[in-house]
């Protein structure tokens, strides 16, 4: 599962292995202030995360950043990795991409019936 959708897709579209799925109803978006309040982070730090590609946002009609409802969870994940692995923010993008790839590979193994007896390490 990835926290960063491709830029060409609509914000309400979700990429799967079969293709793009569209939401039947519009997904409510969160403002920068709401995401900052829910995550406990400063809005400037969240803007920096957006610039680094660690969390996705898009401008609304007035030019302000809006986020998917999953943004506070994505920000919490970034903070846990930063604290737990003592990585800088720039290197966290690589770690997030690798963890997302591992999740996809584990899901493919489960679908193929080749699941190990060990729980996932993430």
Short mmCIF file of N, CA and C in Angstrom, two decimals:
data_model
loop_
_atom_site.label_atom_id
_atom_site.label_comp_id
_atom_site.label_asym_id
_atom_site.label_seq_id
_atom_site.Cartn_x
_atom_site.Cartn_y
_atom_site.Cartn_z
N UNK A 1 0.85 -1.16 0.00
CA UNK A 1 0.00 0.00 0.00
C UNK A 1 0.89 1.22 0.00
N UNK A 2 0.59 2.17 -0.80
CA UNK A 2 1.41 3.35 -0.89
C UNK A 2 0.66 4.56 -0.40
N UNK A 3 1.38 5.49 0.21
CA UNK A 3 0.80 6.72 0.69
C UNK A 3 0.93 7.83 -0.33
N UNK A 4 1.58 7.56 -1.41
CA UNK A 4 1.85 8.58 -2.40
C UNK A 4 1.28 8.18 -3.74
N UNK A 5 0.05 8.66 -4.11
CA UNK A 5 -0.49 8.32 -5.42
C UNK A 5 0.25 9.04 -6.52
N UNK A 6 0.16 8.51 -7.73
CA UNK A 6 0.80 9.13 -8.89
C UNK A 6 0.16 10.48 -9.16
N UNK A 7 0.93 11.42 -9.68
CA UNK A 7 0.45 12.78 -9.89
C UNK A 7 -0.60 12.87 -10.98
N UNK A 8 -0.60 11.97 -11.97
CA UNK A 8 -1.51 12.05 -13.10
C UNK A 8 -2.92 11.59 -12.75
N UNK A 9 -3.09 10.83 -11.69
CA UNK A 9 -4.40 10.33 -11.32
C UNK A 9 -5.19 11.38 -10.58
N UNK A 10 -6.51 11.32 -10.70
CA UNK A 10 -7.34 12.21 -9.90
C UNK A 10 -7.13 11.89 -8.42
N UNK A 11 -7.33 12.87 -7.51
CA UNK A 11 -7.08 12.63 -6.09
C UNK A 11 -7.99 11.58 -5.49
N UNK A 12 -9.13 11.33 -6.09
CA UNK A 12 -10.07 10.35 -5.55
C UNK A 12 -9.86 8.96 -6.16
N UNK A 13 -8.88 8.82 -7.04
CA UNK A 13 -8.61 7.53 -7.68
C UNK A 13 -7.57 6.77 -6.88
N UNK A 14 -7.68 5.46 -6.89
CA UNK A 14 -6.75 4.62 -6.15
C UNK A 14 -6.16 3.61 -7.10
N UNK A 15 -4.86 3.48 -7.12
CA UNK A 15 -4.17 2.56 -8.03
C UNK A 15 -4.13 1.17 -7.40
N UNK A 16 -4.49 0.19 -8.17
CA UNK A 16 -4.39 -1.20 -7.76
C UNK A 16 -3.66 -1.95 -8.85
N UNK A 17 -3.41 -3.24 -8.61
CA UNK A 17 -2.73 -4.03 -9.63
C UNK A 17 -3.59 -4.18 -10.88
N UNK A 18 -4.91 -4.14 -10.73
CA UNK A 18 -5.81 -4.31 -11.87
C UNK A 18 -6.00 -3.01 -12.64
N UNK A 19 -5.71 -1.87 -12.04
CA UNK A 19 -5.89 -0.60 -12.72
C UNK A 19 -6.27 0.48 -11.73
N UNK A 20 -7.02 1.44 -12.18
CA UNK A 20 -7.44 2.55 -11.35
C UNK A 20 -8.88 2.33 -10.93
N UNK A 21 -9.18 2.55 -9.66
CA UNK A 21 -10.54 2.47 -9.16
C UNK A 21 -10.97 3.87 -8.78
N UNK A 22 -12.20 4.24 -9.14
CA UNK A 22 -12.70 5.56 -8.83
C UNK A 22 -13.72 5.46 -7.71
N UNK A 23 -13.67 6.44 -6.81
CA UNK A 23 -14.63 6.49 -5.72
C UNK A 23 -16.01 6.84 -6.27
N UNK A 24 -17.03 6.24 -5.71
CA UNK A 24 -18.40 6.52 -6.15
C UNK A 24 -18.84 7.89 -5.64
N UNK A 25 -18.41 8.22 -4.45
CA UNK A 25 -18.71 9.54 -3.89
C UNK A 25 -17.39 10.28 -3.70
N UNK A 26 -17.42 11.60 -3.74
CA UNK A 26 -16.18 12.35 -3.54
C UNK A 26 -15.61 12.10 -2.15
N UNK A 27 -14.29 11.97 -2.08
CA UNK A 27 -13.62 11.77 -0.81
C UNK A 27 -13.40 13.13 -0.16
N UNK A 28 -13.84 13.28 1.09
CA UNK A 28 -13.63 14.59 1.74
C UNK A 28 -12.14 14.82 1.97
N UNK A 29 -11.69 16.01 1.64
CA UNK A 29 -10.28 16.35 1.79
C UNK A 29 -10.10 17.17 3.07
N UNK A 30 -8.90 17.09 3.63
CA UNK A 30 -8.58 17.81 4.87
C UNK A 30 -7.71 19.02 4.56
N UNK A 31 -7.94 20.09 5.28
CA UNK A 31 -7.12 21.29 5.12
C UNK A 31 -5.78 21.09 5.84
N UNK A 32 -4.83 21.95 5.53
CA UNK A 32 -3.52 21.90 6.17
C UNK A 32 -3.66 22.09 7.68
N UNK A 33 -4.52 22.98 8.09
CA UNK A 33 -4.71 23.24 9.52
C UNK A 33 -5.28 22.02 10.24
N UNK A 34 -6.23 21.35 9.59
CA UNK A 34 -6.83 20.15 10.18
C UNK A 34 -5.79 19.03 10.31
N UNK A 35 -5.00 18.83 9.26
CA UNK A 35 -3.96 17.80 9.30
C UNK A 35 -2.93 18.14 10.37
N UNK A 36 -2.55 19.40 10.47
CA UNK A 36 -1.58 19.81 11.49
C UNK A 36 -2.13 19.56 12.90
N UNK A 37 -3.40 19.88 13.11
CA UNK A 37 -4.00 19.67 14.42
C UNK A 37 -4.11 18.19 14.75
N UNK A 38 -4.53 17.37 13.78
CA UNK A 38 -4.69 15.94 14.03
C UNK A 38 -3.36 15.22 14.21
N UNK A 39 -2.33 15.69 13.52
CA UNK A 39 -1.03 15.01 13.61
C UNK A 39 -0.14 15.59 14.69
N UNK A 40 -0.45 16.79 15.16
CA UNK A 40 0.38 17.42 16.18
C UNK A 40 1.66 18.01 15.62
N UNK A 41 1.72 18.23 14.31
CA UNK A 41 2.91 18.78 13.67
C UNK A 41 2.65 20.22 13.23
N UNK A 42 3.72 20.98 13.11
CA UNK A 42 3.61 22.35 12.65
C UNK A 42 3.29 22.37 11.15
N UNK A 43 2.45 23.28 10.70
CA UNK A 43 2.11 23.34 9.27
C UNK A 43 3.33 23.50 8.36
N UNK A 44 4.36 24.24 8.80
CA UNK A 44 5.56 24.39 7.97
C UNK A 44 6.28 23.06 7.78
N UNK A 45 6.31 22.23 8.82
CA UNK A 45 6.92 20.91 8.71
C UNK A 45 6.13 20.04 7.74
N UNK A 46 4.81 20.15 7.79
CA UNK A 46 3.98 19.38 6.86
C UNK A 46 4.21 19.84 5.42
N UNK A 47 4.34 21.15 5.22
CA UNK A 47 4.67 21.66 3.88
C UNK A 47 6.02 21.11 3.40
N UNK A 48 6.98 21.00 4.31
CA UNK A 48 8.28 20.44 3.94
C UNK A 48 8.14 18.97 3.55
N UNK A 49 7.30 18.22 4.28
CA UNK A 49 7.07 16.82 3.93
C UNK A 49 6.44 16.71 2.54
N UNK A 50 5.54 17.62 2.23
CA UNK A 50 4.92 17.61 0.90
C UNK A 50 5.99 17.89 -0.15
N UNK A 51 6.85 18.86 0.10
CA UNK A 51 7.92 19.19 -0.85
C UNK A 51 8.88 18.03 -1.05
N UNK A 52 9.13 17.24 0.01
CA UNK A 52 10.02 16.09 -0.08
C UNK A 52 9.32 14.86 -0.67
N UNK A 53 8.00 14.92 -0.83
CA UNK A 53 7.26 13.79 -1.38
C UNK A 53 6.94 12.73 -0.36
N UNK A 54 7.04 13.05 0.93
CA UNK A 54 6.75 12.06 1.97
C UNK A 54 5.26 11.92 2.24
N UNK A 55 4.50 12.94 1.92
CA UNK A 55 3.05 12.91 2.06
C UNK A 55 2.47 13.68 0.88
N UNK A 56 1.33 13.22 0.39
CA UNK A 56 0.73 13.84 -0.78
C UNK A 56 -0.29 14.90 -0.39
N UNK A 57 -0.29 15.94 -1.18
CA UNK A 57 -1.27 17.01 -1.06
C UNK A 57 -1.45 17.60 -2.45
N UNK A 58 -2.56 18.28 -2.60
CA UNK A 58 -2.79 18.96 -3.88
C UNK A 58 -3.43 20.30 -3.56
N UNK A 59 -3.27 21.26 -4.44
CA UNK A 59 -3.92 22.55 -4.19
C UNK A 59 -5.41 22.47 -4.52
N UNK A 60 -6.21 23.15 -3.73
CA UNK A 60 -7.63 23.22 -4.04
C UNK A 60 -7.88 24.38 -4.99
N UNK A 61 -9.12 24.75 -5.20
CA UNK A 61 -9.46 25.81 -6.15
C UNK A 61 -8.86 27.15 -5.75
N UNK A 62 -8.68 27.37 -4.46
CA UNK A 62 -8.12 28.64 -4.00
C UNK A 62 -6.60 28.59 -3.85
N UNK A 63 -5.97 27.45 -4.14
CA UNK A 63 -4.52 27.33 -4.08
C UNK A 63 -3.98 26.81 -2.76
N UNK A 64 -4.85 26.55 -1.79
CA UNK A 64 -4.40 26.01 -0.50
C UNK A 64 -4.23 24.50 -0.61
N UNK A 65 -3.32 23.96 0.19
CA UNK A 65 -3.08 22.52 0.19
C UNK A 65 -4.23 21.79 0.85
N UNK A 66 -4.67 20.69 0.22
CA UNK A 66 -5.66 19.80 0.82
C UNK A 66 -5.08 18.39 0.79
N UNK A 67 -5.48 17.59 1.76
CA UNK A 67 -4.92 16.27 1.98
C UNK A 67 -6.01 15.21 2.01
N UNK A 68 -5.63 13.99 1.69
CA UNK A 68 -6.54 12.86 1.82
C UNK A 68 -6.76 12.57 3.31
N UNK A 69 -7.86 11.90 3.65
CA UNK A 69 -8.13 11.59 5.06
C UNK A 69 -7.05 10.72 5.70
N UNK A 70 -6.24 10.04 4.89
CA UNK A 70 -5.18 9.18 5.43
C UNK A 70 -3.89 9.94 5.73
N UNK A 71 -3.85 11.24 5.47
CA UNK A 71 -2.63 12.01 5.67
C UNK A 71 -2.11 12.01 7.12
N UNK A 72 -2.96 12.15 8.15
CA UNK A 72 -2.42 12.10 9.51
C UNK A 72 -1.74 10.76 9.82
N UNK A 73 -2.28 9.66 9.31
CA UNK A 73 -1.64 8.35 9.52
C UNK A 73 -0.31 8.28 8.78
N UNK A 74 -0.25 8.83 7.58
CA UNK A 74 1.00 8.84 6.82
C UNK A 74 2.05 9.68 7.54
N UNK A 75 1.64 10.80 8.10
CA UNK A 75 2.57 11.64 8.84
C UNK A 75 3.06 10.94 10.11
N UNK A 76 2.18 10.23 10.78
CA UNK A 76 2.59 9.48 11.97
C UNK A 76 3.60 8.40 11.59
N UNK A 77 3.41 7.77 10.44
CA UNK A 77 4.36 6.76 9.97
C UNK A 77 5.72 7.38 9.71
N UNK A 78 5.74 8.55 9.09
CA UNK A 78 7.00 9.25 8.82
C UNK A 78 7.70 9.58 10.14
N UNK A 79 6.95 10.08 11.10
CA UNK A 79 7.55 10.43 12.39
C UNK A 79 8.07 9.19 13.13
N UNK A 80 7.33 8.07 13.08
CA UNK A 80 7.80 6.84 13.74
C UNK A 80 9.10 6.36 13.11
N UNK A 81 9.17 6.37 11.77
CA UNK A 81 10.39 5.94 11.10
C UNK A 81 11.55 6.88 11.41
N UNK A 82 11.28 8.17 11.43
CA UNK A 82 12.34 9.14 11.72
C UNK A 82 12.89 8.92 13.12
N UNK A 83 12.01 8.73 14.08
CA UNK A 83 12.44 8.53 15.45
C UNK A 83 13.08 7.17 15.66
N UNK A 84 12.47 6.13 15.09
CA UNK A 84 12.94 4.77 15.32
C UNK A 84 14.23 4.43 14.60
N UNK A 85 14.43 4.97 13.40
CA UNK A 85 15.61 4.63 12.62
C UNK A 85 16.66 5.74 12.58
N UNK A 86 16.35 6.88 13.20
CA UNK A 86 17.28 8.03 13.22
C UNK A 86 17.73 8.41 11.82
N UNK A 87 16.79 8.49 10.89
CA UNK A 87 17.08 8.88 9.51
C UNK A 87 16.70 10.33 9.29
N UNK A 88 17.35 10.95 8.32
CA UNK A 88 16.92 12.30 7.96
C UNK A 88 15.68 12.20 7.08
N UNK A 89 15.01 13.32 6.91
CA UNK A 89 13.74 13.31 6.18
C UNK A 89 13.92 12.94 4.71
N UNK A 90 15.02 13.34 4.12
CA UNK A 90 15.24 13.03 2.71
C UNK A 90 15.38 11.53 2.48
N UNK A 91 16.04 10.81 3.39
CA UNK A 91 16.21 9.37 3.21
C UNK A 91 14.95 8.59 3.55
N UNK A 92 14.02 9.20 4.26
CA UNK A 92 12.78 8.51 4.60
C UNK A 92 11.95 8.17 3.37
N UNK A 93 12.06 8.96 2.30
CA UNK A 93 11.34 8.66 1.07
C UNK A 93 11.73 7.30 0.52
N UNK A 94 13.02 7.01 0.54
CA UNK A 94 13.51 5.71 0.07
C UNK A 94 13.00 4.59 0.97
N UNK A 95 13.05 4.78 2.27
CA UNK A 95 12.58 3.76 3.21
C UNK A 95 11.08 3.52 3.02
N UNK A 96 10.31 4.58 2.85
CA UNK A 96 8.87 4.41 2.63
C UNK A 96 8.58 3.65 1.34
N UNK A 97 9.31 3.97 0.29
CA UNK A 97 9.13 3.25 -0.97
C UNK A 97 9.47 1.77 -0.82
N UNK A 98 10.54 1.47 -0.11
CA UNK A 98 10.92 0.06 0.10
C UNK A 98 9.89 -0.67 0.94
N UNK A 99 9.39 -0.04 1.98
CA UNK A 99 8.36 -0.68 2.82
C UNK A 99 7.08 -0.91 2.03
N UNK A 100 6.71 0.03 1.18
CA UNK A 100 5.53 -0.16 0.33
C UNK A 100 5.73 -1.32 -0.63
N UNK A 101 6.92 -1.42 -1.19
CA UNK A 101 7.23 -2.53 -2.12
C UNK A 101 7.20 -3.87 -1.39
N UNK A 102 7.72 -3.92 -0.19
CA UNK A 102 7.69 -5.15 0.61
C UNK A 102 6.24 -5.55 0.89
N UNK A 103 5.40 -4.58 1.21
CA UNK A 103 3.98 -4.89 1.47
C UNK A 103 3.31 -5.46 0.23
N UNK A 104 3.61 -4.90 -0.94
CA UNK A 104 3.04 -5.42 -2.18
C UNK A 104 3.52 -6.85 -2.45
N UNK A 105 4.79 -7.12 -2.22
CA UNK A 105 5.32 -8.46 -2.45
C UNK A 105 4.74 -9.46 -1.46
N UNK A 106 4.59 -9.07 -0.21
CA UNK A 106 3.98 -9.96 0.78
C UNK A 106 2.52 -10.25 0.42
N UNK A 107 1.80 -9.24 -0.06
CA UNK A 107 0.41 -9.46 -0.47
C UNK A 107 0.34 -10.41 -1.66
N UNK A 108 1.27 -10.27 -2.60
CA UNK A 108 1.30 -11.17 -3.76
C UNK A 108 1.59 -12.60 -3.32
N UNK A 109 2.48 -12.76 -2.35
CA UNK A 109 2.76 -14.11 -1.84
C UNK A 109 1.53 -14.71 -1.16
N UNK A 110 0.82 -13.90 -0.39
CA UNK A 110 -0.38 -14.40 0.27
C UNK A 110 -1.43 -14.82 -0.75
N UNK A 111 -1.60 -14.03 -1.81
CA UNK A 111 -2.58 -14.39 -2.85
C UNK A 111 -2.16 -15.66 -3.58
N UNK A 112 -0.88 -15.88 -3.73
CA UNK A 112 -0.38 -17.07 -4.43
C UNK A 112 -0.38 -18.30 -3.52
N UNK A 113 -0.72 -18.11 -2.26
CA UNK A 113 -0.74 -19.24 -1.33
C UNK A 113 0.63 -19.65 -0.85
N UNK A 114 1.59 -18.79 -0.97
CA UNK A 114 2.96 -19.11 -0.57
C UNK A 114 3.33 -18.32 0.68
N UNK A 115 2.42 -18.24 1.60
CA UNK A 115 2.61 -17.46 2.81
C UNK A 115 3.53 -18.18 3.78
N UNK A 116 4.43 -17.45 4.38
CA UNK A 116 5.29 -18.06 5.40
C UNK A 116 4.55 -18.10 6.71
N UNK A 117 5.05 -18.87 7.65
CA UNK A 117 4.43 -18.96 8.97
C UNK A 117 4.81 -17.80 9.87
N UNK A 118 5.80 -17.03 9.45
CA UNK A 118 6.26 -15.91 10.26
C UNK A 118 5.37 -14.70 9.99
N UNK A 119 5.08 -13.91 11.02
CA UNK A 119 4.32 -12.68 10.79
C UNK A 119 5.18 -11.68 10.04
N UNK A 120 4.55 -10.74 9.32
CA UNK A 120 5.36 -9.73 8.63
C UNK A 120 6.17 -8.92 9.62
N UNK A 121 7.34 -8.51 9.24
CA UNK A 121 8.23 -7.81 10.16
C UNK A 121 7.89 -6.34 10.28
N UNK A 122 7.02 -5.83 9.42
CA UNK A 122 6.69 -4.41 9.50
C UNK A 122 5.40 -4.18 10.23
#
